[in-house]
Tab-separated table of C-alpha atoms and ligand atoms in Angstrom:
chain	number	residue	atom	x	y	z
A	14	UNK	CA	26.752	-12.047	-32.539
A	15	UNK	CA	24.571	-10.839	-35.695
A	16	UNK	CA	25.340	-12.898	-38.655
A	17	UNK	CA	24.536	-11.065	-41.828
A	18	UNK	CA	21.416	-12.600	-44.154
A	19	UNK	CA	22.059	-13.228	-47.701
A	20	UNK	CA	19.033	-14.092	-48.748
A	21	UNK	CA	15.030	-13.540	-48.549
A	22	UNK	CA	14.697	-17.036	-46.933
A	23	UNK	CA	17.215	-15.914	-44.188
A	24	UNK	CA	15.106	-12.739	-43.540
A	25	UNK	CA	11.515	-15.166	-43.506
A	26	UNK	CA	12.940	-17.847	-41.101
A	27	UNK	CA	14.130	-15.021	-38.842
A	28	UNK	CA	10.728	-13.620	-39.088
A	29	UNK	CA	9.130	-17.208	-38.450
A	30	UNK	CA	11.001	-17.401	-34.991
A	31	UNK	CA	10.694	-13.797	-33.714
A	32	UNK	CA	8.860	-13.628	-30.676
A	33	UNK	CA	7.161	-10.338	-31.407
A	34	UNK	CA	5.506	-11.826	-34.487
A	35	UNK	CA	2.236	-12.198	-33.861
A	36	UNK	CA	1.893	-8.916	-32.594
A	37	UNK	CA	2.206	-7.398	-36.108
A	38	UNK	CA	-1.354	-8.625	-36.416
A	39	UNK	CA	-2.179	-5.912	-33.959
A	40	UNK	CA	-2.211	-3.441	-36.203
A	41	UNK	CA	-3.977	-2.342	-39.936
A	42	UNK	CA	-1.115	-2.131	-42.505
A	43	UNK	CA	-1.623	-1.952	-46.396
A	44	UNK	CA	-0.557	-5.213	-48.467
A	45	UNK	CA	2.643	-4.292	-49.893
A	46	UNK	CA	3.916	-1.673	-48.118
A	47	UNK	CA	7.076	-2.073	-46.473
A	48	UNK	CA	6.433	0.635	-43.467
A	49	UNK	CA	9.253	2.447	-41.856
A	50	UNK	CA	7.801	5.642	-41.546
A	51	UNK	CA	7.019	4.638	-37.807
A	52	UNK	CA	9.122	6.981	-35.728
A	53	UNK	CA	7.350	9.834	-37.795
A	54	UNK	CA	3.702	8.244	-37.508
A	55	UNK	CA	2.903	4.830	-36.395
A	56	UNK	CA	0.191	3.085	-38.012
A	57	UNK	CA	-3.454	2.442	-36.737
A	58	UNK	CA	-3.787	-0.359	-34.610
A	59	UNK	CA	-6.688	-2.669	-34.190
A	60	UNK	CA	-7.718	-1.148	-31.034
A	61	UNK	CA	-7.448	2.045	-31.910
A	62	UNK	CA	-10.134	1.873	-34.253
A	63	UNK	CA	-12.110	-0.210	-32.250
A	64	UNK	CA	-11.882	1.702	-29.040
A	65	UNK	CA	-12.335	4.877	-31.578
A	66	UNK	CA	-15.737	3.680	-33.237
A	67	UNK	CA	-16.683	2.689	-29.336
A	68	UNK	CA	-16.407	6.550	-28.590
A	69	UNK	CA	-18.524	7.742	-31.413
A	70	UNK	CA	-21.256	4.944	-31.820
A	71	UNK	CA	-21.945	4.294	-27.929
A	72	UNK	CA	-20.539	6.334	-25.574
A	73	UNK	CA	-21.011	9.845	-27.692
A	74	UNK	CA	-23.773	8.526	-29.440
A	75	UNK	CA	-25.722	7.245	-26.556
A	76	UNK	CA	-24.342	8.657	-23.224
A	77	UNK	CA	-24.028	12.050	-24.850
A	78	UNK	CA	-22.673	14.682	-22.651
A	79	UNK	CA	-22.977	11.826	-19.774
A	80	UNK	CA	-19.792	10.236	-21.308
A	81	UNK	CA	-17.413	12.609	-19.137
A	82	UNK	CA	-18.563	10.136	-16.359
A	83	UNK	CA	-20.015	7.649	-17.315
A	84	UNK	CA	-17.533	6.461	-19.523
A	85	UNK	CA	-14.651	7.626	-18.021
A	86	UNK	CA	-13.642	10.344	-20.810
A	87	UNK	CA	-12.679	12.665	-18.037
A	88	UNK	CA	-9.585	10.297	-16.423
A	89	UNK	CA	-8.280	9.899	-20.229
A	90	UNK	CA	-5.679	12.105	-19.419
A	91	UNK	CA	-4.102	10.111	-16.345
A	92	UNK	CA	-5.400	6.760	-17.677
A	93	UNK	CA	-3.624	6.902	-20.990
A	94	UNK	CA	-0.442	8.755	-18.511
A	95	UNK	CA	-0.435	5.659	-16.661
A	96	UNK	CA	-0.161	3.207	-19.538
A	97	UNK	CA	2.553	5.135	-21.025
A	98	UNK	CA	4.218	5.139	-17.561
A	99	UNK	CA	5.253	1.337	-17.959
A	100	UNK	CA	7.071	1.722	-21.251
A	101	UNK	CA	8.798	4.305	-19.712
A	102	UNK	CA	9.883	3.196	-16.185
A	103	UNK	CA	7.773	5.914	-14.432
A	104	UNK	CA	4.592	5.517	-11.902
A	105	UNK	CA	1.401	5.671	-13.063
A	106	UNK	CA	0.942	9.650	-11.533
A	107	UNK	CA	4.205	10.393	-12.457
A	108	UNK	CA	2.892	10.880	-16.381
A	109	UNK	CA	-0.182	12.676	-17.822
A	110	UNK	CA	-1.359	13.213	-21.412
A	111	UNK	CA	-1.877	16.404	-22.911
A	112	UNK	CA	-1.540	19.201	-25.596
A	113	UNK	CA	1.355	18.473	-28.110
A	114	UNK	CA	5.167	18.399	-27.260
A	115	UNK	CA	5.989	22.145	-27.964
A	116	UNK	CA	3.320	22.925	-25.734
A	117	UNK	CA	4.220	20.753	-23.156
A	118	UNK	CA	7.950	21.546	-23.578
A	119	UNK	CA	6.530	25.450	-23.290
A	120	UNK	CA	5.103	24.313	-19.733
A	121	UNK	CA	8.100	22.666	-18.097
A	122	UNK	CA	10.375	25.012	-19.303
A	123	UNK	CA	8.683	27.599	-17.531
A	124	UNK	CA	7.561	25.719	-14.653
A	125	UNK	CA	11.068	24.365	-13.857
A	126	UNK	CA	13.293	27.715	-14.019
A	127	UNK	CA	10.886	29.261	-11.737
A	128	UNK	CA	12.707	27.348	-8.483
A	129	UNK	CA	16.216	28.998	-9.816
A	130	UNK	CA	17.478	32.321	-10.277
A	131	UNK	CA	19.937	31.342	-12.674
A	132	UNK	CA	20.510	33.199	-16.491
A	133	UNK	CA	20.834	30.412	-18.922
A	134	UNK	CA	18.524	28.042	-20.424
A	135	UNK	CA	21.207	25.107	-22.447
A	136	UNK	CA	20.728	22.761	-25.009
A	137	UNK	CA	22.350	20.943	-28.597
A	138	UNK	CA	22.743	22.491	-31.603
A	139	UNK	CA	20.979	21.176	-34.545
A	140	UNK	CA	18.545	19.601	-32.555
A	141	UNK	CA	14.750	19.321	-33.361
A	142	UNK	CA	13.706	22.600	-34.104
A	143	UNK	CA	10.776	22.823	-32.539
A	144	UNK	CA	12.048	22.996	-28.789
A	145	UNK	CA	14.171	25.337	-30.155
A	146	UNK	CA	11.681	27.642	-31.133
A	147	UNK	CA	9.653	27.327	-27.611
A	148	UNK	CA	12.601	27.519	-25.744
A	149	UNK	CA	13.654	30.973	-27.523
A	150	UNK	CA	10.213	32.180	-27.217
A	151	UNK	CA	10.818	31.200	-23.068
A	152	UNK	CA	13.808	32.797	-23.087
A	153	UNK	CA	11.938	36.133	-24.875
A	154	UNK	CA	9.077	35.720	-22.419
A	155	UNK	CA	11.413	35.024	-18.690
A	156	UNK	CA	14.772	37.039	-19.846
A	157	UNK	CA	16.713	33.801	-19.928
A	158	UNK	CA	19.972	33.052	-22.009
A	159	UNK	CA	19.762	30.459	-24.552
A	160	UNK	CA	22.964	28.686	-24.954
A	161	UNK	CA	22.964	26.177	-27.770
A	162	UNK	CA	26.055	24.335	-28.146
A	163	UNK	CA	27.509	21.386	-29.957
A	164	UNK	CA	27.112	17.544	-28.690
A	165	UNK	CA	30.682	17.487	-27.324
A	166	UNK	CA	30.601	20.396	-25.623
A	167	UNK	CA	27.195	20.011	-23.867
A	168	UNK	CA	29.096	18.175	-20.485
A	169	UNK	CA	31.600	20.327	-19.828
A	170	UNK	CA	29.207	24.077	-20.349
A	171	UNK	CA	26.640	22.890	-17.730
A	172	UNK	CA	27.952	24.924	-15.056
A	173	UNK	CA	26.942	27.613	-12.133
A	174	UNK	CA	25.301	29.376	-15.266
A	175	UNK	CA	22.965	26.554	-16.204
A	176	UNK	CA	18.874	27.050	-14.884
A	177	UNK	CA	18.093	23.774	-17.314
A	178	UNK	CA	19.563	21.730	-19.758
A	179	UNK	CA	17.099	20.443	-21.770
A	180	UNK	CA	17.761	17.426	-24.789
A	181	UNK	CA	16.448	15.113	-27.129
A	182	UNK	CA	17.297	11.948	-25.465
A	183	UNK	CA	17.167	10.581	-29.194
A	184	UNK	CA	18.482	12.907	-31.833
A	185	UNK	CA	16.131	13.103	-34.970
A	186	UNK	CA	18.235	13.031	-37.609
A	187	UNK	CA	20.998	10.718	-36.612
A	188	UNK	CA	19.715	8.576	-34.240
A	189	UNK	CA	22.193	8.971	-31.767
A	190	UNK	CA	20.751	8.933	-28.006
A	191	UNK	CA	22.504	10.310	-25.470
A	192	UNK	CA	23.181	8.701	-21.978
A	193	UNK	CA	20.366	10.259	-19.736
A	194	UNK	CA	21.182	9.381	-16.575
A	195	UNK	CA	24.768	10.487	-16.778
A	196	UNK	CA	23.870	13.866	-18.291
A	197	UNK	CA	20.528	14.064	-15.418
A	198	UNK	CA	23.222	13.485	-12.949
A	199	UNK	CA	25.761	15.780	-14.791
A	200	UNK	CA	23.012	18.933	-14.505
A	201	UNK	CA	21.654	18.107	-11.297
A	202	UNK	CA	25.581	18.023	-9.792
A	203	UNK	CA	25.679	21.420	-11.113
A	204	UNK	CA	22.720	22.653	-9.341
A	205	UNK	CA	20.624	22.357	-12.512
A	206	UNK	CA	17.351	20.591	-13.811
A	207	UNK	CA	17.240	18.519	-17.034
A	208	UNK	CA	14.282	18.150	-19.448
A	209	UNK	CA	14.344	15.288	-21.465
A	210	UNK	CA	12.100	15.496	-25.053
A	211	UNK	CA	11.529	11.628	-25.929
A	212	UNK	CA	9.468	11.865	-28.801
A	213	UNK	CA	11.927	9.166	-30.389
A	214	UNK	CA	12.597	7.051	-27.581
A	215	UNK	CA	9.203	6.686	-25.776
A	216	UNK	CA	8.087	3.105	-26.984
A	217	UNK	CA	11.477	2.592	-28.894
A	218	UNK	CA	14.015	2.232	-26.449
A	219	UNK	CA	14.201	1.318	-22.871
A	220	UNK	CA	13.672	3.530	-20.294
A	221	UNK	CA	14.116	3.656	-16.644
A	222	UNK	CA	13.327	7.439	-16.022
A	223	UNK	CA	12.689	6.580	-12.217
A	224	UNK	CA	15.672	4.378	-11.941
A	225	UNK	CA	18.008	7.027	-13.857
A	226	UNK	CA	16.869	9.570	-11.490
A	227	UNK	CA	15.117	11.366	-14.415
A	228	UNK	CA	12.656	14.465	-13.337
A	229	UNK	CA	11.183	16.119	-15.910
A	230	UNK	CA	10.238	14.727	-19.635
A	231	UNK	CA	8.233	15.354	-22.757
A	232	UNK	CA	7.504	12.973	-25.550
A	233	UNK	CA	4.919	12.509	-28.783
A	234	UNK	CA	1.821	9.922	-29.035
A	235	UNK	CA	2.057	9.624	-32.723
A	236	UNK	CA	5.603	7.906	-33.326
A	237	UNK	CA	6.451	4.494	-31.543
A	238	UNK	CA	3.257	4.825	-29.414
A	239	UNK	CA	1.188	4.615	-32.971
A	240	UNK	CA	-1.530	6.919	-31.023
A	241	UNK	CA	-2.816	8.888	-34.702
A	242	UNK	CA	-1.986	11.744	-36.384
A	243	UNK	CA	-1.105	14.631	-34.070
A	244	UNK	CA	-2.320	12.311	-31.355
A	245	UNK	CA	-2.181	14.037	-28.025
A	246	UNK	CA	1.470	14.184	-25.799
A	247	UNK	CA	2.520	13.555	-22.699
A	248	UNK	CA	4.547	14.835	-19.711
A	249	UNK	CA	5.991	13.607	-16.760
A	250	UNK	CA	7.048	14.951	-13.793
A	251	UNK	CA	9.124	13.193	-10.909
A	252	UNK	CA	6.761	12.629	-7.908
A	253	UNK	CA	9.143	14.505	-5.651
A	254	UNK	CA	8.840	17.759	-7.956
A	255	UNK	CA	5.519	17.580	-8.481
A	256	UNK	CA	3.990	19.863	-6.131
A	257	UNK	CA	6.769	22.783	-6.265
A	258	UNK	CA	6.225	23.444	-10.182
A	259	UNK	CA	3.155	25.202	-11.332
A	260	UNK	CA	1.913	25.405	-15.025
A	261	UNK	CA	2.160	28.712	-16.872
A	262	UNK	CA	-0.783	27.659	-18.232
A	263	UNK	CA	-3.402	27.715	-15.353
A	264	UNK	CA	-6.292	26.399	-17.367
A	265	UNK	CA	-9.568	24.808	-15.704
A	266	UNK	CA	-8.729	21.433	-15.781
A	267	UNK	CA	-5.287	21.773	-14.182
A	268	UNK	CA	-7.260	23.005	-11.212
A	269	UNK	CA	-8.065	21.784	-7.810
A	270	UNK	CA	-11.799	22.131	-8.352
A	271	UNK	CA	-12.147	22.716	-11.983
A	272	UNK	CA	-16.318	22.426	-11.763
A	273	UNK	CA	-16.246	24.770	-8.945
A	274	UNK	CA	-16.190	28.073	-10.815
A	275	UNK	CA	-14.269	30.347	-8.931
A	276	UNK	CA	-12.366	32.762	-9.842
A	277	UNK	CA	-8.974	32.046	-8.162
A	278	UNK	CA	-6.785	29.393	-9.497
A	279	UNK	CA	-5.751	26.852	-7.332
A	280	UNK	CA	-3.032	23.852	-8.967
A	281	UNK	CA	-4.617	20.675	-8.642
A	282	UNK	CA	-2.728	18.284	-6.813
A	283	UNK	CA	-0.175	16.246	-8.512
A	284	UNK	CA	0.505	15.552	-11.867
A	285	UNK	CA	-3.367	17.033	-12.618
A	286	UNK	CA	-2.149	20.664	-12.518
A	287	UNK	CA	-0.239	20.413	-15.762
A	288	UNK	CA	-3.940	20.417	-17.911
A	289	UNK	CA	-4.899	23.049	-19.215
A	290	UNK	CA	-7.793	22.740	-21.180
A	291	UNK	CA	-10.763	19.784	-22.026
A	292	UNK	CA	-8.934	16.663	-23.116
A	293	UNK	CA	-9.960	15.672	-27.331
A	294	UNK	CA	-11.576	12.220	-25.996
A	295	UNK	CA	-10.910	11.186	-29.849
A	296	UNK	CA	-7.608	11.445	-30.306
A	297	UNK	CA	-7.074	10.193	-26.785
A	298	UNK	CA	-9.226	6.582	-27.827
A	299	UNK	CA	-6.866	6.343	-30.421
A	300	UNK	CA	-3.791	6.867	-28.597
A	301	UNK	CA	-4.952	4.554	-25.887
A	302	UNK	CA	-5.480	2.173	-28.835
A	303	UNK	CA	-2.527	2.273	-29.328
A	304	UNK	CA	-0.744	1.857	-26.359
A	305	UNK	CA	-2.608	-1.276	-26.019
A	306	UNK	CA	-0.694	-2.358	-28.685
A	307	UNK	CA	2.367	-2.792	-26.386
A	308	UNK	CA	0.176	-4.897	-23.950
A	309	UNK	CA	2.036	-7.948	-22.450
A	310	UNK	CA	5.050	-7.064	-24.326
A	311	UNK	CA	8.439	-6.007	-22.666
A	312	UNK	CA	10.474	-2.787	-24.053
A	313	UNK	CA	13.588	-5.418	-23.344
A	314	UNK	CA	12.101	-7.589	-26.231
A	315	UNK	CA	11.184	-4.585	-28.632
A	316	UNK	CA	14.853	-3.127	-28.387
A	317	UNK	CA	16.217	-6.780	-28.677
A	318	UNK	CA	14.446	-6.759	-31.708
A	319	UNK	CA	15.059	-3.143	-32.883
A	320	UNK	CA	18.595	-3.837	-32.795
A	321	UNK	CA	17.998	-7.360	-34.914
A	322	UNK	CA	16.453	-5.564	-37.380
A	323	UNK	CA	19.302	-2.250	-37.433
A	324	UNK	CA	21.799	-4.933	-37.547
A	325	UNK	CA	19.967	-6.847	-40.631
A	326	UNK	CA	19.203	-3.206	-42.451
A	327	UNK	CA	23.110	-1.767	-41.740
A	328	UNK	CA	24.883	-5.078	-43.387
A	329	UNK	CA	22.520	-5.450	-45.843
A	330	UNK	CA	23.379	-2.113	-47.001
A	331	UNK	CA	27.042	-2.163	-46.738
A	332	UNK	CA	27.449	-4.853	-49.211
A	333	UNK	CA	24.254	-3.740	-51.511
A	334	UNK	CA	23.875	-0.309	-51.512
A	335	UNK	CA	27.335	0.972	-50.187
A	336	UNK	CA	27.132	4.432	-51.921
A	337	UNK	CA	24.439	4.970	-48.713
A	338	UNK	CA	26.188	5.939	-45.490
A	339	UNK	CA	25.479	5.131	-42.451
A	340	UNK	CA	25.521	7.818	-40.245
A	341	UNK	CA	23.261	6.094	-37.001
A	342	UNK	CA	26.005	4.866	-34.360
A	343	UNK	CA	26.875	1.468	-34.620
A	344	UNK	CA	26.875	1.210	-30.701
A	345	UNK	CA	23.428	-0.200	-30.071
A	346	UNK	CA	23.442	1.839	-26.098
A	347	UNK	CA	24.199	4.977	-28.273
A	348	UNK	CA	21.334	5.040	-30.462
A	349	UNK	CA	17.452	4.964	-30.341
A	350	UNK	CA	15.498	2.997	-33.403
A	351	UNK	CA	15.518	4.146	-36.381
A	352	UNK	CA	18.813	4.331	-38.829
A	353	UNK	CA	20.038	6.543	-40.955
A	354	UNK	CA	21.710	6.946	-44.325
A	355	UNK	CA	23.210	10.372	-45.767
A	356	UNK	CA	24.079	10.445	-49.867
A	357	UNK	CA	23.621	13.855	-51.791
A	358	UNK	CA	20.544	12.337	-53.680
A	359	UNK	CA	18.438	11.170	-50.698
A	360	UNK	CA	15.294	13.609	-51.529
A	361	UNK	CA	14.887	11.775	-54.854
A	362	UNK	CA	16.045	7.999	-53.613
A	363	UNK	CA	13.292	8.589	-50.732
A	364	UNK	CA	10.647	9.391	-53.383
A	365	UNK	CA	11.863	6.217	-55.603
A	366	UNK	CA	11.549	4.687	-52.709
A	367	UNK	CA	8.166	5.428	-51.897
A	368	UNK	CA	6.681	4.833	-55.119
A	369	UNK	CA	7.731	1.410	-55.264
A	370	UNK	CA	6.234	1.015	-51.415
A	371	UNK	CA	8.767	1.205	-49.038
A	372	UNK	CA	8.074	4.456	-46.855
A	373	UNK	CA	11.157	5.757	-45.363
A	374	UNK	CA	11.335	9.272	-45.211
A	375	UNK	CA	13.609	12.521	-46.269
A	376	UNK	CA	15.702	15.053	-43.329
A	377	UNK	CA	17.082	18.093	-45.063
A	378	UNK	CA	19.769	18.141	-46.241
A	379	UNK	CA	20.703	14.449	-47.284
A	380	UNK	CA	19.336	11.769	-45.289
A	381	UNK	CA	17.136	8.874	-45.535
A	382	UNK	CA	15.672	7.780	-42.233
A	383	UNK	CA	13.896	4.057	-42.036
A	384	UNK	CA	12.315	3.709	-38.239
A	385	UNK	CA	13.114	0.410	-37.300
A	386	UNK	CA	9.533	-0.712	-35.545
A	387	UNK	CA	9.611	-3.874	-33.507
A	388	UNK	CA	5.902	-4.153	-32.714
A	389	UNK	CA	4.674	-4.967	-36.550
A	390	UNK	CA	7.921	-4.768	-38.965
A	391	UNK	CA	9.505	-7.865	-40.333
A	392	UNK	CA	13.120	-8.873	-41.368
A	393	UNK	CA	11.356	-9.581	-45.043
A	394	UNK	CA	10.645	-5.977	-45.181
A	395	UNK	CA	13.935	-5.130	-43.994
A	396	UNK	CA	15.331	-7.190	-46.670
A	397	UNK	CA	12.770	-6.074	-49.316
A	398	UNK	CA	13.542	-2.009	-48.684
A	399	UNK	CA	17.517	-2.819	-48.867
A	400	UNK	CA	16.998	-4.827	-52.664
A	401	UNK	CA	14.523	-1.641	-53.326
A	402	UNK	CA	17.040	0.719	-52.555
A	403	UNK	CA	20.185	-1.342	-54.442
A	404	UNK	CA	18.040	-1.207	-57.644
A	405	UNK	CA	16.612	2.354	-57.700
A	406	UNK	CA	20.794	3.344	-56.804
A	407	UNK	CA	22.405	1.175	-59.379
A	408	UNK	CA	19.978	1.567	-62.362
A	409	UNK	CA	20.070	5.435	-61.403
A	410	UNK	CA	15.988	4.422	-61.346
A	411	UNK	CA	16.423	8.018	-58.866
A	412	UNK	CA	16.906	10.166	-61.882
A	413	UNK	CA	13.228	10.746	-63.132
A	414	UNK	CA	11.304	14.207	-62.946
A	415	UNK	CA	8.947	12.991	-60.545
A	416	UNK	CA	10.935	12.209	-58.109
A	417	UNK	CA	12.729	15.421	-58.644
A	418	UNK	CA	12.996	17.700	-55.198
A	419	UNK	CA	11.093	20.558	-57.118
A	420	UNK	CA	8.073	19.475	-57.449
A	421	UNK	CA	7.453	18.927	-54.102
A	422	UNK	CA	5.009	21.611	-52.473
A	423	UNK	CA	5.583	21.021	-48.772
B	13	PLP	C1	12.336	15.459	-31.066
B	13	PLP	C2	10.972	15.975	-31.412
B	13	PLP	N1	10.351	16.843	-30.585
B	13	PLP	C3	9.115	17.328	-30.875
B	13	PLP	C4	8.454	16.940	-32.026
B	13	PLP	C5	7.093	17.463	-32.391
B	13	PLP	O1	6.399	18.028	-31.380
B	13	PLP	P1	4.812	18.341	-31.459
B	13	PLP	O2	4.123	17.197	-30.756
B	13	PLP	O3	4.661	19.591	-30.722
B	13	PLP	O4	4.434	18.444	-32.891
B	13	PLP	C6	9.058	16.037	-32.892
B	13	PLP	C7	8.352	15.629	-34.131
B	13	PLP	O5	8.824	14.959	-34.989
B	13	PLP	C8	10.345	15.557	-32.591
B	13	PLP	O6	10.962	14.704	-33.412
């Protein structure tokens, strides 16, 4: 059972026995920043910059164009797939990396209600908008019904209407994760397919996709897998489906023979067909940085943490800063890793926030979101961003023109 910390020597002896600790040296974060802006954009790791400046000094800058071969800048794409594929309880050809999300989304989507003649395409209300925007342009583009519906009601409408559910397996805003092999199982007993989007639980939580008889996923390099800024996504595809699903996108390097030139299009085997054009070998060093960062490290001891430090943040709250409220679910198997706090005057608190170096960040219309990042955040900073908050709310510190929600310009 969590006991609640009182004071900054609490947080630093928890932080002198975590086991994670040393990893935080893994990665480049600026003295004095408290970071939880992690589930939006990890920081660089180590790696990642030195597998990066690899890329450009030697293999670019020597091998040239001979690079695609010789050092193995062609495989990125199932190499990185495969690394991901052990935080996320998949096989290694099970996952490939590619494009962003929304495109990826775009691809499944497509791909998947192609083996059904069935109308609707379902999926939550108030969910991130993006998939919500691909999936209406897929239901434009195939004549589909979109059916978006409340959380509560999502069990009971899959029925003999339902081509695919699709969900955030992590909700954005909230936190709150829903149960994915029950609601897998749930579509698949009604004859449908489910999509999973784990752009907040990829490297967060842990996942068994294989195990919980998951088929079809999407999820982001740039969050928990600390891969860059708009680092390449990924995709994966149950082995079993694999070869009945073909890619709306029929680029060259989802082909069979991409270097043979012809001009039919043949699906590469596997996982392979869902490329579509020449992998950024950049972005994909960094990602696979990145990744490394999770090398000989268990998901079971990053969530053990994760919920340490949720525990830590939510108490320390309640009895600092109490006019914040929690809105993340308290149950630790109903929530992914970040937590969240709703009062009317989050924009402005989030700026205070900020300026005084702890990075949260703002959801419209009133919450403050703080990823909770096992890999390189520490209780201290926990503590330090809940004694931030408590002053900036209870001198009204909030209440200053720069912080103000109209000057901001995106
Ligand atoms: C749930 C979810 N899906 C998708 C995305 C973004 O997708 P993309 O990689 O296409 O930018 C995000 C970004 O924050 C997200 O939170």
């Amino acid at each position: 059972m969590f006991n609640p910390l009182t004071t900054l020597s609490d947080a630093q002896a928890l932080d002198q026995s975590d086991p994670l600790r040393p990893v935080r040296d893994r990665f480049l974060i600026p003295d004095g920043i408290a970071y939880f802006d992690g589930h939006s954009l990890g920081p660089p790791s180590r790696a990642a910059r030195q597998i990066q400046d690899d890329v450009v000094r030697r293999q670019w800058g020597e091998q040239l164009i001979g690079g695609w071969n010789d050092a193995g800048w062609i495989d990125a794409p199932q190499r990185a797939g495969a690394k991901i594929a052990r935080l996320i309880g998949a096989k290694p050809n099970e996952v490939i990396v590619a494009d962003s999300t929304s495109v990826n989304l775009f691809k499944l989507l497509i791909a998947a209600s192609r083996l059904s003649d069935r109308p609707a395409i379902l999926s939550e209300a108030g969910d991130f908008h993006t998939d919500r925007y691909i999936a209406k342009g897929v239901a434009r583009l195939t004549g589909l019904r979109l059916d978006l519906v409340p959380r509560p009601e999502l069990e009971q409408k899959v029925g003999p209407d339902t081509n695919i559910l699709y969900l955030s397996h992590v909700h954005y805003g909230t936190a709150e994760r829903h149960d994915i092999a029950a609601m897998t199982a749930r579509a698949r007993d009604a004859g449908a397919l489910a999509i999973w989007d784990l752009c907040h639980s990829a490297g967060a939580v842990p996942l068994q996709l294989n195990q919980d008889g998951v088929e079809l996923a999407v999820g982001c390099g740039y969050k928990y897998l600390n891969g860059g800024p708009g680092a390449p996504a990924f995709l994966y595809v149950a082995e079993h489906l694999q070869e009945r699903l073909s890619s709306p996108l029929q680029g060259w390097m989802g082909h069979a023979a991409p270097f043979d030139f012809t001009d039919d299009y043949a699906p590469a085997p596997g996982i392979d067909r869902f490329l579509a054009g020449t992998p950024p070998i950049l972005s994909m060093a960094a990602l696979e940085g990145g990744i490394e960062a999770f090398d000989g490290v268990s998901m079971d001891s990053v969530w053990a943490k994760s919920v340490g430090l949720f525990e830590t943040f939510r108490s320390l709250m309640a009895d600092r800063c109490p006019d914040l409220v929690c809105v993340s679910p308290s149950d630790q198997a109903r929530r992914g890793s970040h937590i969240s706090f709703r009062h009317p005057n989050a924009f402005e608190i989030c700026q205070a926030l900020i300026a005084v170096g702890v990075m949260g960040d703002f959801r419209a219309p009133d919450v403050i979101r703080f990823g909770l990042t096992p890999l390189y955040l520490r209780y201290e900073d926990v503590w330090t961003a809940v004694e931030r908050c408590a002053d900036i709310v209870d001198s009204g510190g909030w209440n200053r023109p720069e912080f103000s929600r109209r000057r901001k310009v995106t």
